[in-house]
Tab-separated table of C-alpha atoms in Angstrom:
chain	number	residue	atom	x	y	z
A	116	MET	CA	-17.490	-4.859	-22.353
A	117	THR	CA	-16.313	-7.532	-20.601
A	118	LEU	CA	-15.348	-7.143	-17.048
A	119	PRO	CA	-12.931	-8.915	-15.066
A	120	SER	CA	-15.176	-9.658	-11.951
A	121	THR	CA	-18.572	-8.528	-10.628
A	122	PRO	CA	-17.624	-4.953	-9.337
A	123	PHE	CA	-18.141	-4.259	-5.414
A	124	ASN	CA	-20.905	-2.443	-4.541
A	125	PRO	CA	-21.686	-1.444	-1.043
A	126	ALA	CA	-24.267	-3.975	-0.797
A	127	THR	CA	-21.389	-6.725	-2.116
A	128	LEU	CA	-18.884	-5.634	-0.227
A	129	PRO	CA	-18.293	-7.132	3.441
A	130	ASP	CA	-18.998	-5.190	6.126
A	131	ASN	CA	-15.795	-6.176	7.906
A	132	ASP	CA	-13.360	-8.071	5.862
A	133	ASN	CA	-10.985	-8.390	3.585
A	134	VAL	CA	-12.031	-7.686	0.455
A	135	PRO	CA	-12.749	-10.960	-1.396
A	136	GLY	CA	-10.016	-12.669	-2.921
A	137	ASN	CA	-7.839	-10.079	-2.243
A	138	HIS	CA	-5.821	-10.348	1.251
A	139	TYR	CA	-3.827	-6.760	0.765
A	140	ALA	CA	-7.127	-4.608	1.258
A	141	TYR	CA	-10.002	-4.666	4.131
A	142	CYS	CA	-13.027	-3.685	4.105
A	143	ARG	CA	-14.120	-1.292	7.271
A	144	ARG	CA	-18.142	-0.649	7.913
A	145	LEU	CA	-17.586	2.601	9.413
A	146	ASP	CA	-20.285	3.760	12.303
A	147	GLY	CA	-18.468	5.873	14.508
A	148	GLN	CA	-14.971	6.733	14.695
A	149	LEU	CA	-11.530	4.667	13.669
A	150	PHE	CA	-8.229	5.930	14.295
A	151	MET	CA	-6.010	5.061	11.172
A	152	GLN	CA	-2.189	5.541	9.577
A	153	THR	CA	-1.931	8.490	7.111
A	154	GLY	CA	-2.589	7.441	3.748
A	155	ARG	CA	-4.086	4.157	4.028
A	156	MET	CA	-7.669	4.586	2.827
A	157	ILE	CA	-7.601	3.896	-1.264
A	158	ALA	CA	-11.493	4.363	-1.580
A	159	TYR	CA	-14.548	4.454	0.268
A	160	TYR	CA	-18.379	4.676	-0.418
A	161	PRO	CA	-20.521	7.041	2.065
A	162	ALA	CA	-23.338	6.162	3.717
A	163	PRO	CA	-26.768	6.627	1.612
A	164	GLY	CA	-28.112	9.860	3.003
A	165	SER	CA	-24.887	10.068	5.280
A	166	SER	CA	-22.929	13.353	4.737
A	167	GLY	CA	-19.586	10.904	4.107
A	168	ILE	CA	-16.622	10.130	6.161
A	169	ARG	CA	-13.988	12.812	7.240
A	170	PHE	CA	-10.732	12.558	8.001
A	171	GLU	CA	-8.874	14.651	10.439
A	172	PRO	CA	-5.612	14.716	12.054
A	173	LEU	CA	-5.267	14.198	15.644
A	174	SER	CA	-4.099	17.607	16.023
A	175	SER	CA	-7.203	18.852	14.647
A	176	ALA	CA	-9.545	21.223	17.820
A	177	THR	CA	-12.268	19.461	17.456
A	178	ILE	CA	-11.115	15.790	18.610
A	179	THR	CA	-8.406	16.923	20.872
A	180	GLY	CA	-9.460	16.013	24.222
A	181	PHE	CA	-11.250	12.639	22.408
A	182	VAL	CA	-7.335	11.651	21.381
A	183	ALA	CA	-5.495	12.510	24.202
A	184	GLU	CA	-7.479	9.887	26.246
A	185	ARG	CA	-6.988	7.265	23.932
A	186	PHE	CA	-3.592	8.035	21.652
A	187	SER	CA	-0.418	8.300	23.792
A	188	ALA	CA	2.132	8.184	21.480
A	189	PRO	CA	3.623	11.115	20.992
A	190	LEU	CA	6.022	10.112	18.610
A	191	TYR	CA	3.198	8.982	16.326
A	192	THR	CA	0.683	11.212	16.347
A	193	ARG	CA	1.333	13.547	13.431
A	194	ASP	CA	1.499	9.675	11.332
A	195	TRP	CA	-2.428	9.298	12.277
A	196	VAL	CA	-5.601	10.518	11.599
A	197	VAL	CA	-9.188	9.730	12.677
A	198	ALA	CA	-11.879	8.731	10.096
A	199	THR	CA	-15.574	9.805	11.520
A	200	GLY	CA	-18.631	9.060	9.743
A	201	SER	CA	-20.269	6.105	8.308
A	202	GLY	CA	-19.416	4.093	4.972
A	203	HIS	CA	-17.566	1.194	3.784
A	204	LEU	CA	-13.973	2.064	4.094
A	205	LEU	CA	-11.036	0.541	1.791
A	206	LEU	CA	-7.820	-0.030	3.841
A	207	GLY	CA	-4.515	-0.505	2.025
A	208	ASP	CA	-1.130	-1.208	2.846
A	209	ARG	CA	1.448	-1.004	0.775
A	210	GLY	CA	0.348	-4.131	-0.799
A	211	TYR	CA	1.494	-6.173	2.454
A	212	ASP	CA	-1.025	-8.958	3.861
A	213	ILE	CA	-4.127	-7.123	6.001
A	214	ASN	CA	-6.008	-8.848	8.888
A	215	SER	CA	-8.371	-7.867	11.674
A	216	TYR	CA	-7.940	-9.084	15.315
A	217	THR	CA	-10.480	-9.161	18.535
A	218	LEU	CA	-9.146	-7.711	21.698
A	219	GLU	CA	-11.459	-8.380	24.822
A	220	GLU	CA	-10.192	-6.857	28.172
A	221	GLY	CA	-6.870	-7.553	27.187
A	222	ASN	CA	-3.872	-5.917	25.726
A	223	LEU	CA	-1.637	-6.497	22.724
A	224	THR	CA	2.209	-5.124	21.329
A	225	LEU	CA	2.149	-4.910	18.458
A	226	ARG	CA	5.065	-3.426	15.793
A	227	ALA	CA	4.553	0.084	15.118
A	228	ALA	CA	4.498	-0.219	11.339
A	229	ASN	CA	2.364	-3.319	11.577
A	230	LEU	CA	-0.281	-1.698	12.932
A	231	LEU	CA	-2.843	-0.060	10.770
A	232	ALA	CA	-5.896	1.227	12.251
A	233	PHE	CA	-7.719	0.843	15.362
A	234	ASP	CA	-11.330	0.676	17.042
A	235	SER	CA	-11.563	3.846	19.265
A	236	THR	CA	-13.024	1.841	22.119
A	237	LEU	CA	-9.125	0.785	22.316
A	238	GLU	CA	-6.188	2.732	23.867
A	239	LEU	CA	-2.881	3.415	22.572
A	240	LYS	CA	0.369	3.145	24.349
A	241	GLN	CA	3.771	3.445	23.775
A	242	SER	CA	5.520	0.024	24.502
A	243	ILE	CA	8.802	0.339	26.737
A	244	VAL	CA	10.356	-1.872	23.617
A	245	PRO	CA	11.759	1.139	21.082
A	246	GLY	CA	9.626	0.743	18.233
A	247	PHE	CA	6.575	-1.076	19.399
A	248	LEU	CA	2.784	0.304	20.050
A	249	THR	CA	0.935	-1.366	23.194
A	250	LEU	CA	-3.459	-1.598	22.493
A	251	ILE	CA	-5.408	-1.803	25.783
A	252	GLY	CA	-9.115	-3.127	26.380
A	253	THR	CA	-11.827	-4.083	24.069
A	254	GLY	CA	-12.326	-3.393	20.334
A	255	THR	CA	-11.203	-4.253	17.254
A	256	PHE	CA	-7.889	-3.456	15.135
A	257	LEU	CA	-5.769	-4.007	11.894
A	258	ALA	CA	-2.664	-5.430	11.303
A	259	SER	CA	-0.277	-5.800	7.995
A	260	SER	CA	2.306	-8.340	8.086
A	261	SER	CA	4.505	-9.420	5.281
A	262	GLY	CA	2.835	-13.462	4.570
A	263	PRO	CA	0.293	-14.227	6.405
A	264	VAL	CA	0.311	-14.732	10.297
A	265	ILE	CA	1.587	-17.375	12.859
A	266	PHE	CA	0.419	-17.666	16.183
A	267	ALA	CA	3.163	-19.723	18.587
A	268	GLU	CA	2.881	-20.471	22.402
A	269	PRO	CA	5.615	-19.383	24.369
A	270	PRO	CA	8.664	-20.326	25.672
A	271	ILE	CA	9.735	-19.299	22.077
A	272	ARG	CA	12.570	-17.554	20.075
A	273	VAL	CA	11.592	-15.579	17.489
A	274	ASP	CA	14.050	-13.398	14.909
A	275	PRO	CA	13.156	-10.053	15.198
A	276	GLN	CA	12.522	-9.307	11.610
A	277	ALA	CA	9.669	-11.916	11.841
A	278	LEU	CA	7.982	-10.230	14.563
A	279	VAL	CA	4.571	-8.837	14.495
A	280	GLY	CA	3.440	-8.214	18.342
A	281	TRP	CA	2.584	-10.284	20.998
A	282	ALA	CA	-0.010	-10.329	23.826
A	283	ASP	CA	-0.813	-10.806	27.331
A	284	CYS	CA	2.937	-12.059	27.450
A	285	PRO	CA	5.384	-9.931	29.696
A	286	SER	CA	7.970	-8.131	27.179
A	287	PRO	CA	10.892	-9.903	25.383
A	288	SER	CA	14.539	-10.008	25.970
A	289	HIS	CA	17.318	-10.659	23.655
A	290	HIS	CA	18.701	-14.129	23.363
A	291	PHE	CA	22.175	-14.377	22.116
A	292	ASP	CA	23.192	-17.466	20.382
A	293	ALA	CA	26.198	-19.016	22.602
A	294	ARG	CA	28.916	-19.647	20.114
A	295	TRP	CA	28.300	-15.768	19.516
A	296	MET	CA	28.889	-14.354	22.546
A	297	THR	CA	31.177	-16.355	23.164
A	298	GLY	CA	33.357	-14.646	20.294
A	299	PHE	CA	32.282	-11.766	21.091
A	300	LEU	CA	33.199	-11.388	24.707
A	301	GLY	CA	36.660	-12.952	23.159
A	302	VAL	CA	37.551	-10.036	20.813
A	303	ALA	CA	36.879	-7.427	23.237
A	304	GLY	CA	33.204	-5.762	21.300
A	305	GLY	CA	35.340	-4.830	18.431
A	306	MET	CA	33.189	-7.468	15.442
A	307	LEU	CA	29.974	-6.160	16.338
A	308	GLY	CA	29.929	-5.428	12.901
A	309	VAL	CA	30.461	-9.185	11.495
A	310	VAL	CA	26.564	-10.897	11.879
A	311	SER	CA	25.342	-13.933	10.122
A	312	GLY	CA	21.925	-12.674	10.498
A	313	GLU	CA	20.727	-15.715	13.087
A	314	GLU	CA	22.276	-14.904	16.285
A	315	ARG	CA	20.141	-12.526	17.927
A	316	GLN	CA	17.150	-13.517	18.903
A	317	PHE	CA	13.687	-12.097	20.601
A	318	ASP	CA	13.142	-14.396	23.778
A	319	PHE	CA	9.435	-14.876	24.930
A	320	THR	CA	8.978	-16.371	27.974
A	321	GLY	CA	5.678	-16.912	30.394
A	322	ALA	CA	1.976	-17.388	29.369
A	323	GLY	CA	0.600	-15.303	26.246
A	324	THR	CA	0.660	-15.874	22.119
A	325	VAL	CA	3.731	-14.685	20.110
A	326	LEU	CA	2.179	-12.918	16.748
A	327	LEU	CA	4.674	-14.145	13.422
A	328	GLN	CA	4.734	-13.469	9.895
A	329	SER	CA	5.786	-15.395	7.441
A	330	SER	CA	8.457	-13.601	5.679
A	331	GLU	CA	12.086	-12.371	6.973
A	332	HIS	CA	10.718	-9.186	5.017
A	333	ALA	CA	9.980	-6.560	7.620
A	334	VAL	CA	7.645	-4.147	7.432
A	335	ASP	CA	9.149	-0.796	6.690
A	336	ASP	CA	9.142	1.395	9.942
A	337	PRO	CA	9.538	4.874	9.190
A	338	HIS	CA	9.739	5.764	12.832
A	339	LEU	CA	12.904	4.333	13.061
A	340	LEU	CA	14.845	7.709	12.802
A	341	LYS	CA	12.315	9.438	15.558
A	342	GLN	CA	12.858	6.519	17.899
A	343	LEU	CA	16.463	7.215	17.632
A	344	GLU	CA	16.129	10.844	17.953
A	345	SER	CA	13.892	10.150	20.972
A	346	GLN	CA	16.406	8.412	23.007
A	347	VAL	CA	19.719	11.701	21.648
A	348	GLY	CA	17.773	13.002	23.914
A	349	THR	CA	18.717	11.012	27.078
A	350	LEU	CA	22.640	11.462	26.715
A	351	ALA	CA	25.110	13.867	28.271
A	352	VAL	CA	28.235	15.108	26.342
A	353	PRO	CA	30.655	12.018	26.538
A	354	GLY	CA	27.452	9.596	24.835
A	355	LEU	CA	26.982	11.837	22.261
A	356	THR	CA	30.936	12.324	21.526
A	357	ARG	CA	30.558	8.732	21.330
A	358	LEU	CA	27.824	8.340	19.247
A	359	GLN	CA	29.212	11.445	16.912
A	360	SER	CA	32.338	8.865	16.065
A	361	VAL	CA	30.136	5.466	15.610
A	362	ILE	CA	27.883	8.085	12.945
A	363	GLN	CA	31.718	9.248	11.522
A	364	SER	CA	32.589	5.679	11.106
A	365	ARG	CA	29.846	4.564	9.892
A	366	LEU	CA	29.018	7.068	7.207
A	367	SER	CA	32.509	7.162	6.185
A	368	ALA	CA	32.171	2.949	5.404
A	369	GLU	CA	29.146	3.970	3.896
A	370	GLN	CA	30.296	6.061	1.915
A	371	ARG	CA	33.735	4.088	0.537
A	372	ARG	CA	31.333	1.516	-0.922
B	282	MET	CA	-9.423	-10.179	-31.946
B	283	GLN	CA	-6.508	-11.258	-30.366
B	284	SER	CA	-6.309	-13.689	-27.269
B	285	PHE	CA	-4.559	-11.880	-24.458
B	286	ARG	CA	-4.267	-14.514	-22.182
B	287	LEU	CA	-3.253	-14.728	-18.406
B	288	ASN	CA	-1.048	-17.220	-17.495
B	289	GLY	CA	-1.182	-17.435	-13.843
B	290	SER	CA	-2.369	-13.517	-12.664
B	291	ARG	CA	1.457	-11.632	-12.778
B	292	VAL	CA	1.755	-13.194	-16.540
B	293	LEU	CA	0.117	-11.944	-19.876
B	294	GLU	CA	0.522	-14.235	-23.037
B	295	VAL	CA	-0.383	-12.880	-26.164
B	296	GLU	CA	-0.803	-14.572	-29.265
B	297	LEU	CA	0.290	-12.286	-32.596
B	298	ARG	CA	-1.022	-13.467	-35.902
B	299	GLY	CA	0.389	-11.367	-38.391
B	300	ASP	CA	-0.847	-8.333	-36.308
B	301	ALA	CA	0.418	-6.015	-33.610
B	302	VAL	CA	-0.496	-5.103	-29.440
B	303	ARG	CA	1.682	-1.771	-28.153
B	304	ALA	CA	2.823	-2.899	-24.980
B	305	ALA	CA	5.130	-0.725	-21.941
B	306	SER	CA	8.920	-0.175	-22.896
B	307	GLY	CA	10.453	-3.625	-21.251
B	308	ALA	CA	7.739	-5.641	-20.219
B	309	MET	CA	8.428	-8.209	-22.510
B	310	ILE	CA	10.122	-11.211	-20.690
B	311	ALA	CA	9.881	-13.986	-23.332
B	312	TYR	CA	8.951	-14.620	-26.919
B	313	THR	CA	8.716	-17.284	-30.007
B	314	GLY	CA	8.202	-16.951	-33.157
B	315	ASP	CA	9.168	-14.191	-35.521
B	316	VAL	CA	8.090	-11.307	-33.587
B	317	ALA	CA	9.734	-7.950	-34.188
B	318	PHE	CA	9.914	-5.221	-31.387
B	319	LYS	CA	9.922	-1.390	-32.137
B	320	SER	CA	9.851	1.213	-30.055
B	321	ALA	CA	6.267	3.225	-30.994
B	322	GLY	CA	7.787	6.833	-31.097
B	323	MET	CA	7.368	9.505	-28.241
B	324	GLY	CA	3.371	9.958	-28.561
B	325	GLY	CA	3.351	5.747	-27.731
B	326	GLY	CA	1.689	4.911	-31.300
B	327	ASP	CA	-0.897	7.798	-31.487
B	328	GLY	CA	1.257	10.187	-34.111
B	329	ILE	CA	2.237	13.477	-33.579
B	330	ARG	CA	-0.800	15.324	-32.130
B	331	ALA	CA	-0.999	13.074	-29.058
B	332	ALA	CA	3.028	13.028	-29.403
B	333	ILE	CA	2.722	17.006	-28.995
B	334	LYS	CA	0.051	16.200	-26.302
B	335	ARG	CA	2.143	14.317	-24.275
B	336	ARG	CA	4.782	16.419	-24.239
B	337	ALA	CA	3.266	19.472	-22.800
B	338	THR	CA	1.251	17.474	-20.199
B	339	GLY	CA	3.584	15.214	-19.025
B	340	GLU	CA	1.238	12.055	-18.913
B	341	SER	CA	4.129	10.104	-20.468
B	342	VAL	CA	3.680	6.368	-21.653
B	343	SER	CA	7.039	4.600	-23.423
B	344	LEU	CA	5.289	1.996	-25.252
B	345	MET	CA	6.565	-0.506	-28.075
B	346	ARG	CA	5.203	-1.906	-30.780
B	347	CYS	CA	5.333	-5.742	-30.971
B	348	SER	CA	4.114	-6.872	-34.412
B	349	GLY	CA	4.828	-10.460	-35.955
B	350	LYS	CA	3.648	-13.892	-35.849
B	351	GLY	CA	4.299	-15.542	-32.138
B	352	THR	CA	3.671	-15.834	-28.799
B	353	VAL	CA	4.776	-13.040	-26.451
B	354	TRP	CA	4.872	-13.034	-22.682
B	355	PHE	CA	4.703	-9.891	-20.488
B	356	ALA	CA	4.616	-9.028	-17.102
B	357	LYS	CA	6.350	-6.117	-14.975
B	358	ASP	CA	7.833	-5.910	-11.188
B	359	ALA	CA	5.617	-8.529	-10.728
B	360	MET	CA	2.524	-6.983	-10.550
B	361	GLU	CA	-0.920	-8.222	-10.904
B	362	ILE	CA	-2.777	-8.313	-14.436
B	363	VAL	CA	-6.370	-7.657	-15.352
B	364	VAL	CA	-7.568	-7.992	-18.966
B	365	ILE	CA	-10.572	-6.039	-20.097
B	366	ASP	CA	-11.977	-6.249	-23.151
B	367	LEU	CA	-12.982	-2.994	-24.534
B	368	ALA	CA	-16.385	-2.938	-26.823
B	369	GLY	CA	-16.270	0.669	-28.787
B	370	ASP	CA	-15.940	2.162	-25.396
B	371	THR	CA	-13.975	4.480	-23.617
B	372	LEU	CA	-11.434	3.566	-20.452
B	373	LYS	CA	-9.086	6.366	-18.238
B	374	VAL	CA	-6.235	4.623	-17.552
B	375	GLU	CA	-3.152	6.000	-15.461
B	376	SER	CA	-0.599	5.810	-17.776
B	377	GLU	CA	1.842	4.025	-16.234
B	378	GLN	CA	-0.849	1.098	-15.346
B	379	LEU	CA	-0.655	-0.014	-18.560
B	380	LEU	CA	1.078	-2.761	-20.060
B	381	VAL	CA	-0.472	-4.262	-23.020
B	382	VAL	CA	-2.785	-2.548	-25.371
B	383	SER	CA	-3.870	-4.337	-28.759
B	384	ASP	CA	-3.137	-2.673	-32.357
B	385	SER	CA	-6.890	-1.806	-32.693
B	386	LEU	CA	-7.367	0.246	-29.771
B	387	ARG	CA	-6.488	3.532	-29.899
B	388	THR	CA	-4.944	5.952	-27.036
B	389	ASP	CA	-4.937	9.801	-26.585
B	390	VAL	CA	-4.659	12.085	-23.660
B	391	ALA	CA	-7.277	13.669	-22.054
B	392	PHE	CA	-7.655	16.617	-19.387
B	393	ALA	CA	-8.529	14.867	-16.193
B	394	GLY	CA	-8.712	18.327	-14.094
B	395	LEU	CA	-6.848	18.359	-11.379
B	396	ARG	CA	-5.964	14.935	-10.578
B	397	GLY	CA	-2.484	14.980	-11.885
B	398	ALA	CA	-1.528	17.695	-10.357
B	399	SER	CA	-1.996	16.222	-6.825
B	400	SER	CA	-0.374	13.410	-7.204
B	401	GLY	CA	2.032	14.546	-9.307
B	402	GLN	CA	1.372	12.305	-12.308
B	403	GLY	CA	0.356	15.276	-14.587
B	404	LEU	CA	-2.008	17.053	-15.419
B	405	PHE	CA	-3.855	14.883	-17.730
B	406	THR	CA	-5.279	11.123	-17.818
B	407	THR	CA	-4.552	8.510	-20.555
B	408	THR	CA	-7.845	7.586	-22.850
B	409	VAL	CA	-7.950	4.211	-24.593
B	410	THR	CA	-10.738	4.063	-27.182
B	411	GLY	CA	-11.839	1.339	-29.209
B	412	SER	CA	-12.873	-2.271	-29.376
B	413	GLY	CA	-10.217	-5.271	-28.167
B	414	PRO	CA	-7.975	-6.388	-25.261
B	415	LEU	CA	-5.797	-4.306	-23.161
B	416	ALA	CA	-4.100	-5.006	-19.936
B	417	LEU	CA	-3.623	-3.210	-17.040
B	418	LEU	CA	-1.324	-3.468	-13.873
B	419	SER	CA	-2.068	-3.724	-10.616
B	420	ALA	CA	0.594	-3.066	-7.247
B	421	GLY	CA	0.170	-4.536	-4.570
B	422	GLY	CA	-2.353	-7.465	-5.142
B	423	PRO	CA	-5.219	-8.100	-7.460
B	424	PRO	CA	-7.119	-4.590	-8.344
B	425	ILE	CA	-10.856	-4.165	-7.101
B	426	ALA	CA	-13.489	-3.359	-9.586
B	427	LEU	CA	-15.872	-0.912	-7.800
B	428	GLU	CA	-19.706	-0.295	-8.922
B	429	VAL	CA	-20.564	3.856	-8.858
B	430	SER	CA	-24.033	4.080	-9.278
B	431	PRO	CA	-26.300	6.983	-8.621
B	432	GLN	CA	-27.162	5.749	-5.272
B	433	TYR	CA	-23.363	4.532	-4.033
B	434	PRO	CA	-20.777	6.937	-5.123
B	435	LEU	CA	-17.339	6.395	-4.640
B	436	VAL	CA	-14.299	8.159	-3.215
B	437	VAL	CA	-11.303	7.476	-4.153
B	438	ASP	CA	-7.467	7.683	-3.431
B	439	PRO	CA	-5.408	9.448	-6.356
B	440	GLN	CA	-2.604	7.411	-6.073
B	441	ALA	CA	-4.884	4.482	-5.529
B	442	PHE	CA	-6.639	4.813	-9.193
B	443	VAL	CA	-6.046	2.399	-11.705
B	444	ALA	CA	-8.762	2.978	-13.948
B	445	SER	CA	-12.293	4.113	-14.842
B	446	ARG	CA	-14.866	3.579	-17.557
B	447	GLY	CA	-18.489	4.623	-18.067
B	448	GLN	CA	-20.208	8.101	-17.169
B	449	LEU	CA	-18.610	9.188	-14.470
B	450	ASN	CA	-18.645	12.806	-12.759
B	451	GLN	CA	-15.178	13.306	-11.405
B	452	THR	CA	-14.826	15.510	-8.476
B	453	PHE	CA	-12.292	16.951	-5.135
B	454	VAL	CA	-13.058	16.230	-2.141
B	455	THR	CA	-10.163	18.912	-0.828
B	456	ASP	CA	-11.789	18.366	2.984
B	457	VAL	CA	-9.563	15.738	2.979
B	458	SER	CA	-6.720	16.873	5.368
B	459	TRP	CA	-4.169	14.112	6.036
B	460	ARG	CA	-1.555	14.336	3.911
B	461	ASN	CA	-1.164	17.734	3.567
B	462	LEU	CA	0.037	17.252	7.677
B	463	VAL	CA	2.959	14.732	6.851
B	464	GLY	CA	1.535	12.685	3.916
B	465	GLU	CA	3.659	10.291	2.261
B	466	GLY	CA	6.687	12.764	0.375
B	467	SER	CA	3.503	13.716	-1.429
B	468	GLY	CA	1.854	17.494	-0.685
B	469	GLU	CA	-1.453	16.197	-1.885
B	470	ALA	CA	-4.731	16.766	-0.487
B	471	PHE	CA	-7.652	15.454	-2.253
B	472	SER	CA	-9.604	12.511	-3.032
B	473	LEU	CA	-11.363	12.178	-6.025
B	474	ARG	CA	-14.802	11.582	-5.629
B	475	PHE	CA	-17.130	9.562	-8.854
B	476	ASP	CA	-20.470	9.914	-9.192
B	477	GLY	CA	-22.741	8.678	-12.347
B	478	THR	CA	-22.885	5.335	-13.290
B	479	GLY	CA	-19.567	3.200	-13.974
B	480	VAL	CA	-16.494	1.014	-12.922
B	481	VAL	CA	-13.213	2.414	-10.990
B	482	TYR	CA	-10.277	0.125	-10.542
B	483	ILE	CA	-8.704	0.180	-7.667
B	484	GLN	CA	-4.862	-1.125	-6.308
B	485	PRO	CA	-4.069	-1.879	-3.176
B	486	GLU	CA	-1.342	-0.171	-2.843
B	487	GLU	CA	-0.407	3.805	-3.326
B	488	ARG	CA	1.621	4.522	-6.156
């Protein structure tokens, strides 16, 4: 049998890099602990003579103390595991590009769906911007993106779908196209559903770095619903009633399609 | 032997000279010459015994037989394609990753233990035996070939598994507890461990 390419083994796999010729898979040389999203392990080689790699849910009793110190993002705990052990760990994320980044005494905020794994030396917090997570400290993390990542410096306005994350700069604000704003004010807000797709942007100012992906196809975020749910708790009866009517009209519009 | 040629990494070009190949139904994107396409029947062209096995096991495979003279181009969902030449040995493959097999190869169903049950892809796996080329699909990026040797056993996510060959012993690692909590829509809590000597092909995306 002839092979399409020489198979890899732990001696030929990179220690901490993308699998050669493959942007969509990453090989991590594990020796200790790594936080990673569930279901992203595609394969691993246990280090010879070791007991292999274990994957434990964050709620696992043996690691709760360790986790609580580093992972303060309660919305996401069910989607993360701690990998413990030594060996070569191969990660893949639904065919998205995977890249590794190093933080040195820094902070970086990332769309939650784009964060794949991070060193246990880093600390993770839920960002005040819904749907984003902030990493603080020193260490390496892996992020996925739809297409390669582009680095840009503020001041910059970016399309929300293309935003992967940002480092060191203050939180972004929304920016709305002036002409759209005029129209919005003119028709008294009734036209919220009318969008051209480009009137809303994120505005970054100050010093720092903004990470963009080269495609407007956002990495699917299974957490959106959870974020919305978590915010419903802050509403009182009038707000809930209003929300209910909004959902009703959206539902009937969807069903009429 | 038939010639399977890649045209880019996502399109396969097959030259037919009066012989035949079997391909995943609906995977033909273009052809020239005089080629006939016919469903290979419910057994995927392996006769009634395999058909009954497939019925019983749920390892379904929907193949069409393409015969004649000409060139046929195959592709599926823009997935990456890998061509493997078999020389009398056996390849175990996940049936939905099969794109084209040469008619000189025999496909059958083999018991694959609990793997199928855990990933919802049937209790059984497809085997391809004989001499000739076949083309496999890989979702999410190029497939990765990983060597298994006595020194280096390998553990694989069943949903990333594409194919394996060689003298491999397949067991289940059940101490993996991440999927039975939430998981990607499945209650699967197994990893596949391969010991022995051989090669395992995986894809960077999970089915």
